[in-house]
């Protein structure tokens, strides 16, 4: 049984010779699209390797969650003086989007996907050079439970897409516990 | 949708990465409530994640902070 702890992570630098996770879209993305996306600075892909085999991969890109804010009645009355036409106010939170995540067919059912999500959570708490509050993911319907078990929740009550569901994970509670662990270790 | 370079557009078969929509109405209210009272994460869960993170980075020759 393979554990993520026994694997290496590397930033994509060339197209892997082969990868098969059992899903044509996810295979196609890694073998055809990941490198052009990276060269155009749109998304960065990381490979998880064990010996020479590509065990898994994930692609990440900048994102944001923009949320409508609801002022109190008194705030709204004050705002109306300055805004003749009612406009919606949005608050925007920085996020990272998990564009793709896949585990090779030969390495499934070993808990690697969940460990990979844990890795990504810490990567964007400790290794991020800018602010990042949330991880967002456009999960396949059959992967919604997998993301939910890792603490992801749906962004919308009604999904408009029949194939995927947008989900998010709040990094703040995780970061607070991580800080507690670090301070206890000192 | 995330824009792709024109030279690769014709080759692309994989589904484009969907953009995160603006949240409004009930979705916005629910989201605002959820982030005010987030689900608590256990220390054990974070400890396990930290241990994996450190091991993978060590194997990869990356910094092991976190």
Coordinates of C-alpha atoms in Angstrom, one line a residue:
Chain A
X1 CA 0.0 0.0 0.0
X2 CA 1.4 3.3 -1.1
X3 CA 1.4 6.3 1.2
X4 CA 1.7 10.0 0.2
X5 CA 4.6 10.3 2.7
X6 CA 6.7 8.0 0.4
X7 CA 6.1 10.1 -2.7
X8 CA 7.8 13.2 -4.1
X9 CA 6.1 16.3 -5.4
X10 CA 7.4 18.3 -8.3
X11 CA 6.2 21.2 -10.4
X12 CA 5.3 20.1 -14.0
X13 CA 8.2 20.7 -16.3
X14 CA 7.3 18.5 -19.2
X15 CA 4.4 16.3 -20.4
X16 CA 4.5 12.9 -18.6
X17 CA 4.9 9.9 -20.9
X18 CA 1.6 8.5 -19.7
X19 CA -1.0 8.9 -17.0
X20 CA -4.3 7.1 -16.6
X21 CA -6.8 7.8 -13.8
X22 CA -9.7 6.2 -15.6
X23 CA -11.2 9.5 -16.6
X24 CA -10.6 10.8 -20.1
X25 CA -11.1 14.5 -19.2
X26 CA -8.6 14.3 -16.3
X27 CA -6.1 12.4 -18.4
X28 CA -6.5 14.8 -21.3
X29 CA -5.9 17.8 -19.1
X30 CA -2.6 16.5 -17.8
X31 CA -1.3 15.2 -21.1
X32 CA -2.5 18.0 -23.4
X33 CA -3.5 21.2 -21.5
X34 CA -1.5 21.4 -18.2
X35 CA 1.8 22.5 -19.8
X36 CA 0.3 25.2 -22.1
X37 CA -1.8 26.5 -19.1
X38 CA 1.4 26.7 -17.1
X39 CA 3.4 28.4 -19.9
X40 CA 0.6 31.0 -20.2
X41 CA 0.7 31.5 -16.4
X42 CA -2.9 30.5 -16.0
X43 CA -2.5 27.4 -13.8
X44 CA 0.4 25.5 -12.2
X45 CA 0.4 21.7 -12.1
X46 CA 2.2 19.5 -9.6
X47 CA 3.0 15.9 -10.1
X48 CA 3.1 13.3 -7.3
X49 CA 5.7 10.7 -8.2
X50 CA 6.8 7.4 -6.7
X51 CA 9.9 6.0 -8.4
X52 CA 9.2 6.8 -12.1
X53 CA 5.5 6.5 -11.9
X54 CA 3.1 9.6 -11.8
X55 CA 0.9 8.6 -8.9
X56 CA -1.3 11.7 -9.0
X57 CA -1.5 15.4 -10.1
X58 CA -3.2 18.6 -9.2
X59 CA -3.5 21.9 -10.9
X60 CA -4.1 25.2 -9.1
X61 CA -4.9 28.7 -10.1
X62 CA -5.8 32.0 -8.4
X63 CA -9.5 32.5 -7.6
X64 CA -11.8 34.6 -5.4
X65 CA -15.1 34.2 -3.7
X66 CA -17.2 37.3 -4.1
X67 CA -20.1 37.5 -1.8
X68 CA -23.0 40.0 -1.7
X69 CA -23.1 41.9 1.6
X70 CA -26.3 42.9 3.3
X71 CA -26.2 46.3 5.1
X72 CA -28.4 46.9 8.0
X73 CA -31.5 49.2 7.4
X74 CA -29.8 52.3 8.8
X75 CA -26.6 51.6 6.8
X76 CA -28.7 51.1 3.7
X77 CA -30.5 54.5 4.3
X78 CA -27.1 56.2 4.6
X79 CA -25.8 54.4 1.5
X80 CA -28.9 55.5 -0.5
X81 CA -27.8 59.1 -0.2
X82 CA -24.6 58.3 -2.2
X83 CA -26.0 55.7 -4.5
X84 CA -29.0 57.0 -6.4
X85 CA -29.5 53.5 -8.0
X86 CA -29.4 50.6 -5.7
X87 CA -26.3 48.6 -6.4
X88 CA -25.2 45.3 -4.9
X89 CA -22.1 45.4 -2.7
X90 CA -19.8 42.5 -2.8
X91 CA -16.9 41.5 -0.5
X92 CA -14.2 39.5 -2.2
X93 CA -12.0 36.8 -0.5
X94 CA -8.8 35.5 -2.0
X95 CA -8.9 31.8 -2.8
X96 CA -7.0 29.1 -4.8
X97 CA -8.9 27.0 -7.2
X98 CA -8.2 23.3 -7.5
X99 CA -8.6 23.1 -11.3
X100 CA -8.0 19.4 -11.5
X101 CA -7.0 16.7 -9.1
X102 CA -6.5 13.0 -10.1
X103 CA -5.1 9.9 -8.7
X104 CA -3.8 7.2 -11.1
X105 CA -6.0 4.2 -11.5
X106 CA -3.3 1.9 -10.1
X107 CA -3.1 3.9 -6.9
X108 CA -6.7 4.5 -6.1
X109 CA -8.5 3.2 -2.9
X110 CA -5.4 3.9 -0.7
X111 CA -6.4 7.3 0.7
X112 CA -4.0 9.2 -1.4
X113 CA -6.6 11.7 -2.7
X114 CA -7.6 12.7 0.9
X115 CA -3.9 13.0 1.9
X116 CA -3.3 15.1 -1.2
X117 CA -6.1 17.5 -0.1
X118 CA -4.5 17.8 3.3
X119 CA -1.2 18.5 1.7
X120 CA -2.8 21.3 -0.4
X121 CA -4.4 22.8 2.6
X122 CA -1.1 23.2 4.4
X123 CA 0.7 24.3 1.2
X124 CA -1.7 27.3 0.9
X125 CA -1.5 28.2 4.6
X126 CA 2.2 28.0 5.1
X127 CA 3.8 28.2 1.6
X128 CA 1.6 30.8 0.0
X129 CA 3.2 34.2 -0.8
X130 CA -0.1 36.1 -0.8
X131 CA -3.3 35.9 1.2
X132 CA -5.5 32.8 0.6
X133 CA -8.6 32.2 2.7
X134 CA -10.4 29.4 0.7
X135 CA -9.8 26.5 -1.6
X136 CA -12.4 26.2 -4.3
X137 CA -13.0 23.1 -6.4
X138 CA -15.3 22.3 -9.3
X139 CA -16.1 18.7 -8.2
X140 CA -17.5 16.0 -10.4
X141 CA -20.9 14.9 -9.0
X142 CA -19.4 11.5 -8.1
X143 CA -16.5 13.2 -6.2
X144 CA -18.7 15.4 -4.1
X145 CA -18.7 13.0 -1.2
X146 CA -14.9 12.7 -1.4
X147 CA -14.5 16.5 -1.0
X148 CA -17.2 16.7 1.6
X149 CA -15.3 14.1 3.8
X150 CA -12.4 16.5 3.7
X151 CA -14.5 19.4 4.9
X152 CA -15.5 21.0 1.6
X153 CA -19.0 22.4 1.4
X154 CA -21.1 23.4 -1.7
X155 CA -21.0 27.1 -2.6
X156 CA -24.5 27.1 -3.9
X157 CA -27.7 25.3 -2.7
X158 CA -28.7 24.6 -6.3
X159 CA -26.0 23.5 -8.7
X160 CA -26.6 24.9 -12.3
X161 CA -24.3 22.3 -13.8
X162 CA -25.5 18.7 -14.0
X163 CA -21.9 17.3 -14.2
X164 CA -20.1 19.3 -11.5
X165 CA -20.6 21.1 -8.2
X166 CA -18.7 24.1 -7.0
X167 CA -17.4 23.5 -3.4
X168 CA -15.1 25.4 -1.0
X169 CA -13.0 24.8 2.0
X170 CA -12.3 27.5 4.6
X171 CA -8.6 27.5 5.5
X172 CA -9.0 29.7 8.6
X173 CA -10.0 27.1 11.2
X174 CA -7.3 24.8 9.8
X175 CA -4.7 27.6 10.0
X176 CA -5.7 28.3 13.6
X177 CA -5.2 24.7 14.7
X178 CA -1.9 24.6 12.8
X179 CA -0.7 27.7 14.7
X180 CA -1.7 26.1 18.0
X181 CA 0.4 23.0 17.1
X182 CA 3.3 25.2 16.1
X183 CA 3.2 27.2 19.3
X184 CA 2.9 24.0 21.4
X185 CA 6.0 22.6 19.7
X186 CA 8.1 25.7 20.7
Chain B
X1 CA -13.8 30.3 -18.0
X2 CA -10.0 30.4 -17.9
X3 CA -8.7 31.7 -21.2
X4 CA -6.4 29.5 -23.2
X5 CA -3.7 30.5 -25.6
X6 CA -5.1 30.5 -29.2
X7 CA -2.5 28.0 -30.4
X8 CA -3.7 25.4 -28.0
X9 CA -7.4 26.1 -28.2
X10 CA -8.1 23.7 -31.1
X11 CA -6.3 20.8 -29.4
X12 CA -8.1 21.2 -26.1
X13 CA -10.6 18.5 -25.4
X14 CA -10.7 18.6 -21.6
X15 CA -13.5 20.7 -20.1
X16 CA -12.5 24.3 -19.3
X17 CA -11.9 25.2 -15.6
X18 CA -15.1 26.9 -14.5
X19 CA -15.1 30.3 -13.0
X20 CA -16.4 30.8 -9.4
X21 CA -19.7 32.8 -9.7
X22 CA -20.6 35.8 -7.5
X23 CA -22.7 34.7 -4.5
X24 CA -25.9 36.5 -3.9
X25 CA -29.3 36.0 -2.2
X26 CA -29.6 32.9 -0.1
X27 CA -26.2 31.6 -1.2
X28 CA -24.5 34.7 0.1
X29 CA -26.5 34.7 3.4
X30 CA -25.6 31.0 3.9
X31 CA -21.9 31.6 3.1
X32 CA -21.7 34.6 5.4
X33 CA -23.2 32.6 8.2
X34 CA -20.9 29.6 7.6
X35 CA -17.7 31.6 7.7
X36 CA -18.8 33.3 10.9
X37 CA -19.2 29.9 12.6
X38 CA -16.9 27.6 10.8
X39 CA -16.8 23.8 11.4
X40 CA -14.0 23.1 13.9
X41 CA -11.1 21.0 12.7
X42 CA -9.5 18.6 15.2
X43 CA -5.9 18.9 16.2
X44 CA -5.3 15.2 15.2
X45 CA -6.5 15.9 11.7
X46 CA -4.1 18.9 11.4
X47 CA -1.3 16.9 13.0
X48 CA -1.7 14.1 10.4
X49 CA -1.8 16.6 7.5
X50 CA 1.3 18.4 8.8
X51 CA 3.2 15.1 9.1
X52 CA 2.3 14.2 5.5
X53 CA 3.3 17.7 4.3
X54 CA 6.7 17.5 6.0
X55 CA 7.5 14.0 4.7
X56 CA 6.6 14.8 1.1
X57 CA 8.5 18.0 1.1
X58 CA 11.5 16.3 2.7
X59 CA 11.6 13.7 0.0
X60 CA 11.2 16.4 -2.6
X61 CA 13.9 18.6 -1.2
X62 CA 11.4 21.4 -0.4
X63 CA 11.2 23.5 2.8
X64 CA 9.4 21.6 5.5
X65 CA 7.8 24.5 7.4
X66 CA 4.2 24.2 8.5

